[in-house]
Coordinates of C-alpha atoms and ligand atoms in Angstrom, one line a residue:
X1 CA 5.7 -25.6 29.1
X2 CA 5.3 -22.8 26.4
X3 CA 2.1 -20.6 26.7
X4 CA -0.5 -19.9 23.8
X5 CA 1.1 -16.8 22.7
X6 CA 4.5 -18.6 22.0
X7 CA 2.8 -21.7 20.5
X8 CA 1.2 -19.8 18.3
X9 CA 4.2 -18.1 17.2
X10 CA 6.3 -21.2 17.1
X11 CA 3.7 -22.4 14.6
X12 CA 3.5 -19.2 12.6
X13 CA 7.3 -19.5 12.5
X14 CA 7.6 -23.1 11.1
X15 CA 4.8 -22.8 8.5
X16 CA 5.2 -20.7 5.4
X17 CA 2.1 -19.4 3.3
X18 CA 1.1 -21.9 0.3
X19 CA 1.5 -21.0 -3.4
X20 CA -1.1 -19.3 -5.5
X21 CA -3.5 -20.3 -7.9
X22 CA -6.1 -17.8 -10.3
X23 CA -9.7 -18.7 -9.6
X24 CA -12.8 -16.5 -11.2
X25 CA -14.1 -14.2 -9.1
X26 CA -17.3 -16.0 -9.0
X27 CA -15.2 -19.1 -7.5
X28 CA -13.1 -16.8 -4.7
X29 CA -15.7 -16.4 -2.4
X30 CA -13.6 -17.3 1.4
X31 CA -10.3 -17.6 -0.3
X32 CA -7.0 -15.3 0.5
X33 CA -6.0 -13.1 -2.2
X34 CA -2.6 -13.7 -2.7
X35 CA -1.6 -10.9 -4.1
X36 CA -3.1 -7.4 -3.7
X37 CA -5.9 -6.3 -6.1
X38 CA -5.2 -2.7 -7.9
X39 CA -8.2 -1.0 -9.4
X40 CA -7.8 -1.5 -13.4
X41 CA -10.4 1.5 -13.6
X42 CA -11.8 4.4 -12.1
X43 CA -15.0 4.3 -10.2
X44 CA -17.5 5.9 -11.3
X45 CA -15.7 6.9 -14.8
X46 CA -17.6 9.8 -15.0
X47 CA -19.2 12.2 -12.9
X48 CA -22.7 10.3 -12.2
X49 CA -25.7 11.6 -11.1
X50 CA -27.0 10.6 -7.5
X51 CA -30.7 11.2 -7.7
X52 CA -33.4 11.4 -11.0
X53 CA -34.1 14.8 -12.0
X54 CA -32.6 17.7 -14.3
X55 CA -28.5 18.4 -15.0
X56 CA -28.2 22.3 -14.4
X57 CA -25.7 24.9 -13.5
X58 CA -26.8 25.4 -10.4
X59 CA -26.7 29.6 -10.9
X60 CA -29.0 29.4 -13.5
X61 CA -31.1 27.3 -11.4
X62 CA -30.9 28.2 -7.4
X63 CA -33.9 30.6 -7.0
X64 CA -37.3 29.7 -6.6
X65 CA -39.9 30.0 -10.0
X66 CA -36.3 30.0 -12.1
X67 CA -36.8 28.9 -15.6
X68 CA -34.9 26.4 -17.9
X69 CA -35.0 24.8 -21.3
X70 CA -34.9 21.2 -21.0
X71 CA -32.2 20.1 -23.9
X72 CA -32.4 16.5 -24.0
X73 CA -31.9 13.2 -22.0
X74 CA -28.9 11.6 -20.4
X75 CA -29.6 8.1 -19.2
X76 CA -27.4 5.4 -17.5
X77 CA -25.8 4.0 -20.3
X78 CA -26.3 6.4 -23.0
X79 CA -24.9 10.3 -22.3
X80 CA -26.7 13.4 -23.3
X81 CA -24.1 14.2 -26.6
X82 CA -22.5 17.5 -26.0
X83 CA -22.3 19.9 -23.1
X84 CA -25.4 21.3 -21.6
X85 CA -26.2 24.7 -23.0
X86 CA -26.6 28.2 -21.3
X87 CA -30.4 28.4 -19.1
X88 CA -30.9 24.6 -20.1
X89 CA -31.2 21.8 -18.2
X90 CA -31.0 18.0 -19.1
X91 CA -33.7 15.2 -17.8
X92 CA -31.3 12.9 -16.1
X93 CA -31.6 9.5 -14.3
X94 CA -29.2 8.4 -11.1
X95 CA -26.0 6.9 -12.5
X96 CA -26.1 8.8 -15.9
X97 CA -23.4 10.6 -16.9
X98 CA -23.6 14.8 -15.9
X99 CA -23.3 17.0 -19.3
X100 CA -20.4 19.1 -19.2
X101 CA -21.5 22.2 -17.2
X102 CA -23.8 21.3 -15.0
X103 CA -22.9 21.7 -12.0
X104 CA -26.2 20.8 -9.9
X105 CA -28.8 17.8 -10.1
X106 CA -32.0 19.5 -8.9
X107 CA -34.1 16.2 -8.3
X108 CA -37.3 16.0 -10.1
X109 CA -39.9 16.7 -6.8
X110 CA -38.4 20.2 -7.1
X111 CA -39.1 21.1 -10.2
X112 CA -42.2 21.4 -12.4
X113 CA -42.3 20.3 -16.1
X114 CA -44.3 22.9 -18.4
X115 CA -44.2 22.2 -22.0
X116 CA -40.3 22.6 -23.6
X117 CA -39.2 23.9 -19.7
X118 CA -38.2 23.1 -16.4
X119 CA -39.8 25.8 -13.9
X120 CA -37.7 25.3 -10.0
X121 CA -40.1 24.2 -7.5
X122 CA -38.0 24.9 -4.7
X123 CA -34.9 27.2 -3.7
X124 CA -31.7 25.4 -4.1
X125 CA -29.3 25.5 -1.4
X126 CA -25.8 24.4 -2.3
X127 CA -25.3 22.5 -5.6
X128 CA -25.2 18.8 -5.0
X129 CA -26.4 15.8 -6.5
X130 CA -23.6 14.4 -7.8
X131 CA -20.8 11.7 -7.8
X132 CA -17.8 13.4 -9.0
X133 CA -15.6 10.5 -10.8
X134 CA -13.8 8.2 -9.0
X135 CA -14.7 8.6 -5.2
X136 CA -15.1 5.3 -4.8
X137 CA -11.5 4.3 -6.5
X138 CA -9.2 5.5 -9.1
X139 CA -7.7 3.2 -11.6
X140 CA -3.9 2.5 -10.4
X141 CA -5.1 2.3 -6.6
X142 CA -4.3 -0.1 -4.4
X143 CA -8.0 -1.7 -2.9
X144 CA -7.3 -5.2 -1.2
X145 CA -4.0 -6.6 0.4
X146 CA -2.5 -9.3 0.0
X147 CA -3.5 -12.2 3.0
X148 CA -7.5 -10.3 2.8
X149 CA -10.2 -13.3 3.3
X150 CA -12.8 -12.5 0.5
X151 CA -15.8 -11.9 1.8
X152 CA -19.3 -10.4 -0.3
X153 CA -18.5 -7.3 -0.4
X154 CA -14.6 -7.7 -0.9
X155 CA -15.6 -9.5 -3.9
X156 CA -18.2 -7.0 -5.1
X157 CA -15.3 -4.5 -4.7
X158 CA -12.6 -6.3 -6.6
X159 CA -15.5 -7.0 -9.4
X160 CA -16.0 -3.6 -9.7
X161 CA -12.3 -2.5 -10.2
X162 CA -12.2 -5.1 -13.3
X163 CA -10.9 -8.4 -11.7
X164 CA -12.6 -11.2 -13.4
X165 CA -10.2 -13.6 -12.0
X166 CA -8.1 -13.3 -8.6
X167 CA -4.8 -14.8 -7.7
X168 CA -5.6 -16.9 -3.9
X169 CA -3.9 -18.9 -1.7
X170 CA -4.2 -22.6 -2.2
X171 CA -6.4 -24.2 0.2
X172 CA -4.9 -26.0 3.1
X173 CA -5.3 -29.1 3.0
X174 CA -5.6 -30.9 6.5
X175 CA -6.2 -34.5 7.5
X176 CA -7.7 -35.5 10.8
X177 CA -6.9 -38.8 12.8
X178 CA -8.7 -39.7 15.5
X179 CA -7.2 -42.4 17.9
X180 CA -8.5 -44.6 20.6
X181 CA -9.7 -48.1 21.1
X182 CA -12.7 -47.2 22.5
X183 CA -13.8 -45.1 19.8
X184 CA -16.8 -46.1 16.7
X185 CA -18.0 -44.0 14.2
X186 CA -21.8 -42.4 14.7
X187 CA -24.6 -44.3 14.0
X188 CA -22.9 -47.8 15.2
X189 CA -24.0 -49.7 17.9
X190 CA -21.5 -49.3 21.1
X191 CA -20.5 -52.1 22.8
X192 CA -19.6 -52.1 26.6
X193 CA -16.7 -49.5 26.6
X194 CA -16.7 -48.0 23.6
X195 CA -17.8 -44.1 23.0
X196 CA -19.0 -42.5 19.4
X197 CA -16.1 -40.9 17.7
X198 CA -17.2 -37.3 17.7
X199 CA -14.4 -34.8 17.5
X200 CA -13.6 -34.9 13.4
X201 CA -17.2 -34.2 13.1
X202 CA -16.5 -30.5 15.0
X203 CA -13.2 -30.2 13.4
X204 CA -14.2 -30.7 10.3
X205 CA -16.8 -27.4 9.8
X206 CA -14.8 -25.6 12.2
X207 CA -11.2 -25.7 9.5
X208 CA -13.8 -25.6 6.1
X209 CA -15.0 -22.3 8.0
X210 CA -11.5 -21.0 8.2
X211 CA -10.7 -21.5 4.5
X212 CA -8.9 -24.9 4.2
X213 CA -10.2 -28.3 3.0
X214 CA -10.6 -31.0 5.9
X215 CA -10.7 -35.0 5.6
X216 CA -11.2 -37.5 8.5
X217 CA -9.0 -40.0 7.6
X218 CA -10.4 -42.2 10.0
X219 CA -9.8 -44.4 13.7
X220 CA -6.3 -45.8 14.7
X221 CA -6.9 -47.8 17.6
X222 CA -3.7 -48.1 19.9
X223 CA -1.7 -49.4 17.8
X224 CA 1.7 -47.9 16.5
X225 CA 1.1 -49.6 13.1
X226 CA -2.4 -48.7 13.1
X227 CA -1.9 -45.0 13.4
X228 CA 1.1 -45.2 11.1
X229 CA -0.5 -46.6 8.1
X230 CA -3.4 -43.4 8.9
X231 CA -0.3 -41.2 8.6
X232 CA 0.5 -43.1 5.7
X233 CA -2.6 -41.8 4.2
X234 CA -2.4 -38.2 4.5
X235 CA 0.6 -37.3 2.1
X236 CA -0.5 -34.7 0.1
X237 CA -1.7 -32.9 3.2
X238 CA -0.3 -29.5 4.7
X239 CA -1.1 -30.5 8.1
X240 CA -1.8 -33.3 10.3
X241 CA -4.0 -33.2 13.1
X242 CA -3.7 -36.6 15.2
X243 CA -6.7 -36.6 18.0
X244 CA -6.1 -37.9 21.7
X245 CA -3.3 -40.4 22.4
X246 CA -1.5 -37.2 23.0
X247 CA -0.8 -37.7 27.3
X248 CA 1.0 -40.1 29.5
X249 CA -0.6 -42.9 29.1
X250 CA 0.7 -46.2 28.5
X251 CA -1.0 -45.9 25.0
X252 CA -0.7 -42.8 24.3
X253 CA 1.5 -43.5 21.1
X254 CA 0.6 -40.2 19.0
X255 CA 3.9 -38.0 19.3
X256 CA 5.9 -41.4 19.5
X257 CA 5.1 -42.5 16.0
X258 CA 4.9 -39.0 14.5
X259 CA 8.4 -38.9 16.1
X260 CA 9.2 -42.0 14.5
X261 CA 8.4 -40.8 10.9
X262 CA 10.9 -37.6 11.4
X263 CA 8.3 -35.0 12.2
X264 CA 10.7 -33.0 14.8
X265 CA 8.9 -31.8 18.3
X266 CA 8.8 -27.7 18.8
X267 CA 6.7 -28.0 21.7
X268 CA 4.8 -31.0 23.6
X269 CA 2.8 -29.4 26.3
X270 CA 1.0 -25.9 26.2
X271 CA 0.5 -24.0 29.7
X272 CA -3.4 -23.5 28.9
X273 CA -6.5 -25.0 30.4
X274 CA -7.7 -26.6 28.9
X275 CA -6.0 -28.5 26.1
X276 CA -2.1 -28.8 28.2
X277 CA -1.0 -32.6 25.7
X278 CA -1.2 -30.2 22.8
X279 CA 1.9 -31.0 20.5
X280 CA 3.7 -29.1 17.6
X281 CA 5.7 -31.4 15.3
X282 CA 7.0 -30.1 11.7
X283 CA 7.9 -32.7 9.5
X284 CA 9.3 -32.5 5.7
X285 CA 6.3 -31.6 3.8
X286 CA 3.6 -31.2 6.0
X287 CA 3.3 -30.2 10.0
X288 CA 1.5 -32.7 12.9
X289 CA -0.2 -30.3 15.6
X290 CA -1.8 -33.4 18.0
X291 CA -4.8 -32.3 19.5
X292 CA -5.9 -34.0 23.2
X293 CA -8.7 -36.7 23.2
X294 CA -11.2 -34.9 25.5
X295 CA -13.4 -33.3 23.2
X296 CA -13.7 -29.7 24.7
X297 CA -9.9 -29.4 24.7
X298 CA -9.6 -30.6 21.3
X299 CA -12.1 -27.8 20.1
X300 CA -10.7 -24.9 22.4
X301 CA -7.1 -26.0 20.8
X302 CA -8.2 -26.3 17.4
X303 CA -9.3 -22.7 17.8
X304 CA -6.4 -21.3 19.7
X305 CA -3.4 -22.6 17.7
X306 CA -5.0 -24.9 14.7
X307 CA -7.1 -22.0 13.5
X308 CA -3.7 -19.5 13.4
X309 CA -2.2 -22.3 11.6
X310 CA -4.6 -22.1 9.1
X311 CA -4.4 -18.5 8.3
X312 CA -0.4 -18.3 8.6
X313 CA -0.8 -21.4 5.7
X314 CA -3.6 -18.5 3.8
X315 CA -0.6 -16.2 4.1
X316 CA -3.3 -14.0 6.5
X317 CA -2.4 -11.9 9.2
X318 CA -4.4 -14.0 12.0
X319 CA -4.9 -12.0 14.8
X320 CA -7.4 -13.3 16.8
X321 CA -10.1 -10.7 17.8
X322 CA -10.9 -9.9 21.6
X323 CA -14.4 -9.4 22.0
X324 CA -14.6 -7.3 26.0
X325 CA -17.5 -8.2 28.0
X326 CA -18.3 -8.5 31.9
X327 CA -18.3 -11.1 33.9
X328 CA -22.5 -11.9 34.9
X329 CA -20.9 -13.8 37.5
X330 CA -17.9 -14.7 39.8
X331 CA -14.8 -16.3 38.0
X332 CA -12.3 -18.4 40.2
X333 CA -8.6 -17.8 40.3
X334 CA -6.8 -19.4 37.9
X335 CA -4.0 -21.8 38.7
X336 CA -0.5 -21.3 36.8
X337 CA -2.0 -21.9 33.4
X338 CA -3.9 -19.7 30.9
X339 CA -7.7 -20.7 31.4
X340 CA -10.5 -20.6 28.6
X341 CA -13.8 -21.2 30.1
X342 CA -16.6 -21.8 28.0
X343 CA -19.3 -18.6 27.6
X344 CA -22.5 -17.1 26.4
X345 CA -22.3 -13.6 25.1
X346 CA -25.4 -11.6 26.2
X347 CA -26.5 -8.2 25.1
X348 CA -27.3 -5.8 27.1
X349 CA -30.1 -3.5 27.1
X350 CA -27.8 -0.2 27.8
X351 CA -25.4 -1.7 25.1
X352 CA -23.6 -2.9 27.7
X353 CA -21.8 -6.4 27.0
X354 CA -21.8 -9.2 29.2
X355 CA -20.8 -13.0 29.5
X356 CA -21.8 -15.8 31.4
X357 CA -19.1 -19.0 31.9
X358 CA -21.3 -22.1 31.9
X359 CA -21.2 -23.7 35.7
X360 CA -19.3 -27.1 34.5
X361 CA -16.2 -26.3 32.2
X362 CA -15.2 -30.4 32.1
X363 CA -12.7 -30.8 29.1
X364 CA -15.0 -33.6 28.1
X365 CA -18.7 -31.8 28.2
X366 CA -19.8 -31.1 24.2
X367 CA -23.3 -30.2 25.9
X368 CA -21.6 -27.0 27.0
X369 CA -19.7 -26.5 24.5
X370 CA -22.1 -26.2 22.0
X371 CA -24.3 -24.0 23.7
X372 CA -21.0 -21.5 24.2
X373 CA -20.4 -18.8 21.6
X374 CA -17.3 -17.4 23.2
X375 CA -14.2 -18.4 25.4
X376 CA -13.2 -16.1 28.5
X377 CA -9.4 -16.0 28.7
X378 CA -8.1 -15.9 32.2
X379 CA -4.4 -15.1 32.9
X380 CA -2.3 -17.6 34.1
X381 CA -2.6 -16.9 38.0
X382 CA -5.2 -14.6 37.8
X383 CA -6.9 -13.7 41.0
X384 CA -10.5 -14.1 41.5
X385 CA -12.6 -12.0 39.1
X386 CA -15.9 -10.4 40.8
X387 CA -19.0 -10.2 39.0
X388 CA -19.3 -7.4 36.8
X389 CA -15.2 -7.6 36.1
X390 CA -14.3 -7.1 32.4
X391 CA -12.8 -10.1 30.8
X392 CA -11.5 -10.7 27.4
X393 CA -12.9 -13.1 24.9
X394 CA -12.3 -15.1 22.2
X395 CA -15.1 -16.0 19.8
X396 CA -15.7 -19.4 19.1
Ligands
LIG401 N1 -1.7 -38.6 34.6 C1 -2.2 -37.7 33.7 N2 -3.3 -38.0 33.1 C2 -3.8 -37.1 32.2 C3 -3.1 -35.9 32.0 C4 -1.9 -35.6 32.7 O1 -1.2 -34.6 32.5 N3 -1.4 -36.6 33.5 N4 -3.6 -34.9 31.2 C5 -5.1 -35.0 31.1 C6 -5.5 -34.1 30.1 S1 -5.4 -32.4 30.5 C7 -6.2 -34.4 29.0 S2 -6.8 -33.2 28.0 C8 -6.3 -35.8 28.6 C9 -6.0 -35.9 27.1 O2 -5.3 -37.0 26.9 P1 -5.1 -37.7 25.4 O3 -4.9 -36.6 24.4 O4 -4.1 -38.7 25.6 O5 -6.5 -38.3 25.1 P2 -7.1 -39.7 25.2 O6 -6.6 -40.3 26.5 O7 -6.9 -40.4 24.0 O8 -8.6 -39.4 25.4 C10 -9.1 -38.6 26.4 C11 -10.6 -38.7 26.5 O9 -11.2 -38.2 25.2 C12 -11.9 -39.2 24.6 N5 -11.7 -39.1 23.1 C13 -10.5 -39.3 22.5 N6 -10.7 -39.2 21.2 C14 -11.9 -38.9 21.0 C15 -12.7 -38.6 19.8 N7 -12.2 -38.6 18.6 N8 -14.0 -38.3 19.9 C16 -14.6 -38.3 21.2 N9 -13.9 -38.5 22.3 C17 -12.6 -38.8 22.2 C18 -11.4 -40.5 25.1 O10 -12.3 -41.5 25.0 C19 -11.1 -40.1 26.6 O11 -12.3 -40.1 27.3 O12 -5.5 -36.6 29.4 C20 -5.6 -36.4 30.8 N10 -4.9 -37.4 31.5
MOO402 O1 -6.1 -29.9 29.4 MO1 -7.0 -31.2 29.6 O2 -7.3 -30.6 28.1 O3 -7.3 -30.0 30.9 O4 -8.6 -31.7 29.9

């Protein structure tokens, strides 16, 4: 059995990132630039005045009762024309452009307006006051990589440095299967035996909130055909992601058909707890990652090697962030496989971090695992933790 870390590289190995396509910026919000984006212009163009008041040399102006002939206006959008004269000083509002010569805004609740002149209100300590051009960016520089997730303020960025449209990763496009005889849609009424369907429905959110498209294809029960003609289905997808069937069962038939179709095996078991039937399967133009049927593996799986997949596909770096807390209480040993155990984050007052397992970590319990916002990852053959030990996390 391969652990997480090499499953995820496996995957990351056998998956390449997806071409690109040009979208407005206005359409790129949560997409992956695929290329980097390189400032077209300088920001701000001009040296820009940070607060409203008067453009001075500030030699002219530093002392206290100091006296200045205001010379005209410079407002954002429309310059004062020329350069600012000797013992004048310009009205100026925050973002206009600074006359040539000034050296100083002095902002206008430190100065006094009488008549044609600017009398200082207050000493003036160093000269200040304004944004020299291009601290924020200068045209030619490199502001976004390649494989950066566009969030707000990314896009604000790249809006600002010119880009009206941005080159980004396709979107993914992954189908989901669910399998099992037992299992009806929501809403239906169950007979003896049957359960609702529910893992698609967690799925589904989870891989739109990691930047790819998701469709439930629907319910194979255990039937080879069944689940073949589903597979059947799903040809224009980049991956696969058949749910339960995945074990030792008599009817589990999942990696048999996939294997059947040519999709080739990497791995079939993962050392982890839990989530161990979890299956890697490349075929020719799109990958299978099986998932196991009891819902709490098939989430903490879809998070620990379907959401890398993802981002290798975004062309994204991928590196899942540890959050370190401490344990609130006593964790067991863990037995020869990694362990994730479902968590609550909770804040300290002293800023201190903590996290509390939930009592029952049953693979099939959704009841937990919706109330969980982060996974403790145990060792493989870790020895009891006491409380107040730190522990890493992953978030969910
Ligand atoms: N003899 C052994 N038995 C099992 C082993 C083992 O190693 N030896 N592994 C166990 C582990 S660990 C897991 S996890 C499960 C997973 O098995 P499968 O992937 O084959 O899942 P199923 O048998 O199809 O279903 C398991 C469980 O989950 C329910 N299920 C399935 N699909 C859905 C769905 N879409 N929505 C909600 N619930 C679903 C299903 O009804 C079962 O209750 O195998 C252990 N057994
Ligand atoms: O690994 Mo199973 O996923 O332990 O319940």
């Amino acid at each position: 059995m391969i652990s997480v870390a090499e499953a995820v590289e496996t995957i990351r190995r056998a998956l390449s990132p997806l071409g690109a396509e040009e979208v407005a910026v206005e359409e790129a919000a949560g997409r992956t630039l695929a290329a980097p984006v390189v400032a077209a212009l300088s920001q701000p163009p001009f040296a820009a005045s940070a607060m409203d008041g008067y453009a001075v040399r500030f030699a002219e102006a530093q002392a206290e009762g100091a006296r200045l002939s205001l010379a005209g206006v410079s407002s954002a959008g429309e310059r004062f024309a020329g350069p600012l004269p000797a013992g004048g000083a310009v009205r100026i509002f925050t973002g206009a452009p600074v006359p040539e010569g000034a050296d100083h805004v002095l902002v206008q609740e430190e100065a006094r307006a009488e008549g044609g002149e600017i009398v200082v209100a207050k000493a003036q300590a160093k000269p200040g006051n304004i944004r020299a051009a291009g601290i924020d960016f200068r045209e030619g520089e490199r502001l976004l990589e390649r494989g950066t997730r566009l969030t707000g303020p990314a896009l604000a960025l790249a809006a600002a440095a010119g880009a009206a449209r941005l080159p980004v990763v396709r979107r993914p496009r992954v189908a989901l299967i669910a399998n099992g005889d037992e299992l009806v849609l929501p809403g239906k009424d169950l007979e003896p035996d049957q359960i609702v369907c529910s893992i698609p429905y967690g799925l589904g959110p989870m891989i739109e909130g990691w930047g790819a498209d998701a469709t439930f294809l629907g319910i194979a029960p255990d039937e080879r055909s069944a689940i073949r003609r589903l597979v059947a289905q799903a040809t224009d997808c980049d991956l696969i992601v058949p749910i339960g069937g995945a074990s030792v069962g008599e009817r589990d038939f999942m990696r048999a058909v996939f294997a059947d179709l040519g999709f080739r095996p990497l791995f079939e078991k993962v050392a982890v707890k839990p989530g161990k039937p979890t299956w890697f399967a490349p075929g020719k133009s799109a990958a299978a990652l099986g998932l196991p049927g009891n819902p709490a593996s098939a989430l903490v799986m879809a998070i620990l090697l379907l959401k890398p997949a993802v981002a290798r596909l975004l062309g994204q770096a991928g590196e899942a962030r540890l959050i370190r807390a401490r344990t609130e209480t006593p964790l067991p040993a863990t037995g020869p496989r990694e362990t994730y155990l479902r968590a609550r984050l909770i804040e300290g007052e002293d800023g201190a971090r903590r996290v509390a397992a939930f009592g029952n970590q049953d693979s099939s319990l959704l009841s937990v695992f919706a109330r969980a916002d982060v996974l403790i990852r145990r060792p493989a053959g870790a020895p009891p933790a006491s409380a107040g030990a730190p522990v890493a996390c992953v978030a969910i």
